[in-house]
C-alpha cells in the first residue's frame, strides 16, 4: 500500500507569490496515477491535476504539476486570493486509493 | 450538468447503523466506478470504499472492512453506503465521488453528509 507524505504542512504566503507543494510516495508510482485536489472550507474537493501534470477541465494555467517516481510537485505560479485552501495529492487507479495528509496554503 | 447529492448523515450512538445515499444526476451511475471518501474534523481526506461500473466488485479500506457495504441502485441512479457497528472514529463528512474516464480520477464530488458517532 502506497503512503503519500505531503510537505510542508502549512505554507504561509502572500497573494502574487509562488507556492510549491511537495508529495512524496513511499514507493514508486506511475505518473498516470497521481493527482492533486483543492479543498476550501465547507466545500467538496476539486480535481486540479491528474496524470501528475495534466490540468483538469477549467483549471487555470497558474496551476501546474510535475514529478515522477516518488517525488511530485504542485506549483501555483502566482497566488490569487481564491487559491488559499488545503491541497491534497492522491494515488489512484489502485485499491486502496491513498491521499496525502494535505498542505494548507494560508495568507501570510 | 453532473451532480451528486449525499444524504442520510446524522447523529448515531456507537454500535449503531446508518445508510448514506448519493443521488446522481446528469450521468448514468452504472457507467462509472464510484467511491466514498471521508474527512474527519481537523483531519485530511481518507478513501473509504469503491464499487466498479458493473457493480460486481467492491473494495474497502481496512478500517471499515466488514462493517461498511457499498452498493448502488441503477434504477434510482443512486449510490449507497451501509454503515454498521459504527465507532466514534467513523465521525466525519462523507463524500461520494465519481471516477473519471481513462486515467482521470475523482472528477465530480458531492457536497458531503456529516456523520457523528457519539453517546
Tab-separated table of C-alpha atoms in Angstrom:
chain	number	residue	atom	x	y	z
A	1	UNK	CA	0.000	0.000	0.000
A	2	UNK	CA	1.362	3.379	-1.048
A	3	UNK	CA	1.679	6.068	1.633
A	4	UNK	CA	1.826	9.693	0.488
A	5	UNK	CA	3.588	12.313	2.610
A	6	UNK	CA	2.978	15.977	1.823
A	7	UNK	CA	5.163	18.877	2.849
A	8	UNK	CA	5.082	21.403	4.248
A	9	UNK	CA	2.050	21.022	6.474
A	10	UNK	CA	1.296	24.735	6.196
A	11	UNK	CA	2.565	27.287	3.714
A	12	UNK	CA	2.180	30.960	4.617
A	13	UNK	CA	2.394	33.176	1.560
A	14	UNK	CA	1.080	36.452	0.182
A	15	UNK	CA	-1.091	36.898	-2.907
A	16	UNK	CA	1.079	37.056	-6.002
A	17	UNK	CA	3.752	34.771	-4.561
A	18	UNK	CA	4.675	31.343	-5.891
A	19	UNK	CA	3.600	28.229	-3.989
A	20	UNK	CA	5.455	24.941	-4.230
A	21	UNK	CA	3.842	21.892	-2.611
A	22	UNK	CA	5.532	18.511	-2.331
A	23	UNK	CA	4.131	14.985	-2.309
A	24	UNK	CA	6.407	12.017	-1.664
A	25	UNK	CA	5.316	8.418	-2.191
A	26	UNK	CA	6.570	5.520	-0.080
A	27	UNK	CA	7.280	3.585	-3.281
A	28	UNK	CA	7.498	4.438	-6.934
A	29	UNK	CA	4.126	5.105	-8.560
A	30	UNK	CA	3.101	5.636	-12.129
A	31	UNK	CA	2.745	9.277	-13.138
A	32	UNK	CA	-0.585	8.257	-14.600
A	33	UNK	CA	-1.824	7.530	-11.079
A	34	UNK	CA	-1.018	10.804	-9.287
A	35	UNK	CA	-3.468	13.644	-8.845
A	36	UNK	CA	-3.961	16.854	-6.877
A	37	UNK	CA	-7.108	18.314	-5.321
A	38	UNK	CA	-8.039	21.634	-3.739
A	39	UNK	CA	-10.498	21.866	-0.857
A	40	UNK	CA	-11.898	25.034	0.672
A	41	UNK	CA	-13.799	25.147	3.984
A	42	UNK	CA	-17.317	23.796	3.657
A	43	UNK	CA	-16.783	22.733	0.058
A	44	UNK	CA	-16.161	19.482	-1.732
A	45	UNK	CA	-12.684	18.717	-3.035
A	46	UNK	CA	-11.999	19.831	-6.593
A	47	UNK	CA	-9.748	17.962	-9.011
A	48	UNK	CA	-6.873	20.165	-10.203
A	49	UNK	CA	-4.284	17.857	-11.741
A	50	UNK	CA	-4.298	14.260	-12.986
A	51	UNK	CA	-1.586	12.096	-14.541
A	52	UNK	CA	0.819	14.155	-12.410
A	53	UNK	CA	0.844	17.073	-14.854
A	54	UNK	CA	-2.452	17.343	-16.767
A	55	UNK	CA	-4.806	20.112	-15.717
A	56	UNK	CA	-8.435	19.135	-15.202
A	57	UNK	CA	-11.171	20.911	-17.128
A	58	UNK	CA	-11.478	24.573	-16.220
A	59	UNK	CA	-8.354	24.751	-14.059
A	60	UNK	CA	-6.317	27.947	-14.611
A	61	UNK	CA	-2.834	27.580	-16.048
A	62	UNK	CA	-1.232	29.070	-12.932
A	63	UNK	CA	-1.636	25.547	-11.517
A	64	UNK	CA	0.922	23.030	-12.734
A	65	UNK	CA	2.033	19.581	-11.673
A	66	UNK	CA	5.297	17.776	-12.187
A	67	UNK	CA	7.335	14.852	-10.956
A	68	UNK	CA	7.806	11.136	-11.348
A	69	UNK	CA	8.671	8.031	-9.369
A	70	UNK	CA	8.313	9.005	-5.729
A	71	UNK	CA	8.503	12.807	-5.860
A	72	UNK	CA	5.748	15.032	-7.161
A	73	UNK	CA	5.136	18.773	-7.008
A	74	UNK	CA	2.166	21.090	-7.360
A	75	UNK	CA	3.110	24.658	-8.250
A	76	UNK	CA	0.855	27.691	-8.145
A	77	UNK	CA	2.744	30.324	-10.096
A	78	UNK	CA	1.066	33.412	-8.657
A	79	UNK	CA	-1.349	33.007	-5.774
A	80	UNK	CA	-4.773	34.525	-6.208
A	81	UNK	CA	-6.992	35.225	-3.163
A	82	UNK	CA	-9.205	32.253	-4.056
A	83	UNK	CA	-6.227	29.851	-4.010
A	84	UNK	CA	-5.848	29.872	-0.230
A	85	UNK	CA	-7.086	26.403	0.670
A	86	UNK	CA	-5.956	22.888	1.539
A	87	UNK	CA	-4.327	20.787	-1.181
A	88	UNK	CA	-4.155	17.008	-1.310
A	89	UNK	CA	-2.229	14.648	-3.530
A	90	UNK	CA	-3.733	11.265	-4.362
A	91	UNK	CA	-2.519	7.951	-5.691
A	92	UNK	CA	-5.433	6.481	-7.643
A	93	UNK	CA	-6.275	3.720	-10.053
A	94	UNK	CA	-5.494	1.238	-7.303
A	95	UNK	CA	-7.133	-0.230	-4.269
A	96	UNK	CA	-6.889	1.172	-1.780
A	97	UNK	CA	-6.599	4.675	-3.122
A	98	UNK	CA	-4.482	6.926	-0.917
A	99	UNK	CA	-4.460	10.620	-0.119
A	100	UNK	CA	-1.685	12.637	1.406
A	101	UNK	CA	-2.406	14.390	4.693
A	102	UNK	CA	-2.758	17.768	2.979
A	103	UNK	CA	-0.927	21.086	2.773
A	104	UNK	CA	-2.710	24.212	3.923
A	105	UNK	CA	-1.858	27.339	1.954
A	106	UNK	CA	-2.697	30.304	4.155
A	107	UNK	CA	-2.442	34.043	3.762
A	108	UNK	CA	0.679	35.494	5.343
B	1	UNK	CA	-24.756	19.059	-15.543
B	2	UNK	CA	-23.186	16.359	-13.410
B	3	UNK	CA	-24.421	16.486	-9.835
B	4	UNK	CA	-24.006	14.267	-6.768
B	5	UNK	CA	-26.121	14.847	-3.671
B	6	UNK	CA	-25.464	12.939	-0.466
B	7	UNK	CA	-27.973	12.379	2.309
B	8	UNK	CA	-28.541	10.146	5.311
B	9	UNK	CA	-25.989	11.501	7.736
B	10	UNK	CA	-26.780	12.309	11.326
B	11	UNK	CA	-26.079	11.556	14.956
B	12	UNK	CA	-25.854	7.902	15.953
B	13	UNK	CA	-24.641	6.084	19.030
B	14	UNK	CA	-21.583	3.831	18.947
B	15	UNK	CA	-22.566	0.432	17.631
B	16	UNK	CA	-25.405	1.883	15.601
B	17	UNK	CA	-26.072	1.921	11.870
B	18	UNK	CA	-26.673	4.474	9.141
B	19	UNK	CA	-27.223	4.269	5.414
B	20	UNK	CA	-25.848	7.069	3.285
B	21	UNK	CA	-27.249	7.807	-0.150
B	22	UNK	CA	-25.692	9.618	-3.084
B	23	UNK	CA	-28.167	10.614	-5.776
B	24	UNK	CA	-26.588	11.182	-9.165
B	25	UNK	CA	-27.920	13.319	-11.986
B	26	UNK	CA	-26.539	14.366	-15.350
B	27	UNK	CA	-24.902	11.000	-15.954
B	28	UNK	CA	-25.577	7.275	-15.633
B	29	UNK	CA	-24.125	5.952	-12.401
B	30	UNK	CA	-23.695	2.414	-13.712
B	31	UNK	CA	-21.195	3.554	-16.336
B	32	UNK	CA	-18.674	4.744	-13.784
B	33	UNK	CA	-16.702	3.466	-10.842
B	34	UNK	CA	-17.867	5.291	-7.727
B	35	UNK	CA	-16.200	5.984	-4.398
B	36	UNK	CA	-16.872	7.115	-0.846
B	37	UNK	CA	-14.301	9.356	0.810
B	38	UNK	CA	-14.457	10.845	4.295
B	39	UNK	CA	-12.895	13.722	6.158
B	40	UNK	CA	-12.902	13.689	9.951
B	41	UNK	CA	-12.886	17.046	11.782
B	42	UNK	CA	-9.435	18.609	11.580
B	43	UNK	CA	-8.114	15.728	9.508
B	44	UNK	CA	-7.448	15.019	5.845
B	45	UNK	CA	-9.262	13.069	3.168
B	46	UNK	CA	-9.448	9.301	3.586
B	47	UNK	CA	-10.667	6.916	0.925
B	48	UNK	CA	-13.348	4.554	2.275
B	49	UNK	CA	-14.749	2.350	-0.472
B	50	UNK	CA	-15.333	1.942	-4.192
B	51	UNK	CA	-17.568	-0.057	-6.477
B	52	UNK	CA	-16.870	-0.845	-10.110
B	53	UNK	CA	-19.103	0.144	-13.011
B	54	UNK	CA	-20.623	-3.312	-13.305
B	55	UNK	CA	-21.431	-3.358	-9.606
B	56	UNK	CA	-19.667	-6.701	-9.285
B	57	UNK	CA	-16.600	-5.673	-7.342
B	58	UNK	CA	-16.309	-3.615	-4.174
B	59	UNK	CA	-13.244	-2.676	-2.177
B	60	UNK	CA	-12.905	-1.194	1.298
B	61	UNK	CA	-10.355	0.499	3.481
B	62	UNK	CA	-9.106	-1.805	6.224
B	63	UNK	CA	-10.644	0.483	8.847
B	64	UNK	CA	-14.196	-0.194	7.601
B	65	UNK	CA	-13.903	-3.678	6.126
B	66	UNK	CA	-16.588	-5.997	7.449
B	67	UNK	CA	-18.664	-3.087	8.780
B	68	UNK	CA	-19.458	-0.982	5.698
B	69	UNK	CA	-21.095	-2.085	2.451
B	70	UNK	CA	-21.149	-0.092	-0.770
B	71	UNK	CA	-23.914	-0.692	-3.299
B	72	UNK	CA	-25.964	1.047	-5.918
B	73	UNK	CA	-29.432	1.066	-7.439
B	74	UNK	CA	-29.225	1.624	-11.187
B	75	UNK	CA	-32.952	2.296	-11.497
B	76	UNK	CA	-32.669	5.115	-8.959
B	77	UNK	CA	-29.219	6.190	-10.182
B	78	UNK	CA	-28.147	6.217	-6.560
B	79	UNK	CA	-25.070	5.022	-4.674
B	80	UNK	CA	-25.277	3.805	-1.083
B	81	UNK	CA	-23.017	3.184	1.876
B	82	UNK	CA	-24.452	0.965	4.598
B	83	UNK	CA	-22.514	1.595	7.792
B	84	UNK	CA	-22.873	-0.845	10.680
B	85	UNK	CA	-21.141	-1.176	14.049
B	86	UNK	CA	-20.257	2.491	13.936
B	87	UNK	CA	-17.396	3.792	16.048
B	88	UNK	CA	-16.569	7.245	17.342
B	89	UNK	CA	-13.666	7.350	14.892
B	90	UNK	CA	-16.095	6.979	11.969
B	91	UNK	CA	-17.342	10.512	12.644
B	92	UNK	CA	-16.659	12.551	9.515
B	93	UNK	CA	-18.118	14.260	6.498
B	94	UNK	CA	-18.709	11.557	3.915
B	95	UNK	CA	-18.393	12.410	0.224
B	96	UNK	CA	-19.326	10.361	-2.798
B	97	UNK	CA	-17.116	10.852	-5.832
B	98	UNK	CA	-17.175	9.758	-9.444
B	99	UNK	CA	-14.152	8.119	-11.007
B	100	UNK	CA	-13.484	9.802	-14.333
B	101	UNK	CA	-12.859	8.186	-17.682
B	102	UNK	CA	-9.456	6.821	-18.715
B	103	UNK	CA	-6.831	7.965	-16.195
B	104	UNK	CA	-8.842	10.868	-14.814
B	105	UNK	CA	-9.516	10.285	-11.118
B	106	UNK	CA	-12.294	11.664	-8.937
B	107	UNK	CA	-13.674	14.313	-11.253
B	108	UNK	CA	-17.018	15.019	-9.556
B	109	UNK	CA	-17.835	15.152	-5.855
B	110	UNK	CA	-20.932	15.683	-3.770
B	111	UNK	CA	-21.072	18.312	-1.042
B	112	UNK	CA	-20.911	15.698	1.690
B	113	UNK	CA	-23.066	14.489	4.563
B	114	UNK	CA	-21.993	14.673	8.210
B	115	UNK	CA	-21.941	11.548	10.338
B	116	UNK	CA	-21.436	11.965	14.067
B	117	UNK	CA	-20.976	8.898	16.236
B	118	UNK	CA	-21.348	9.800	19.878
B	119	UNK	CA	-23.064	8.640	23.033
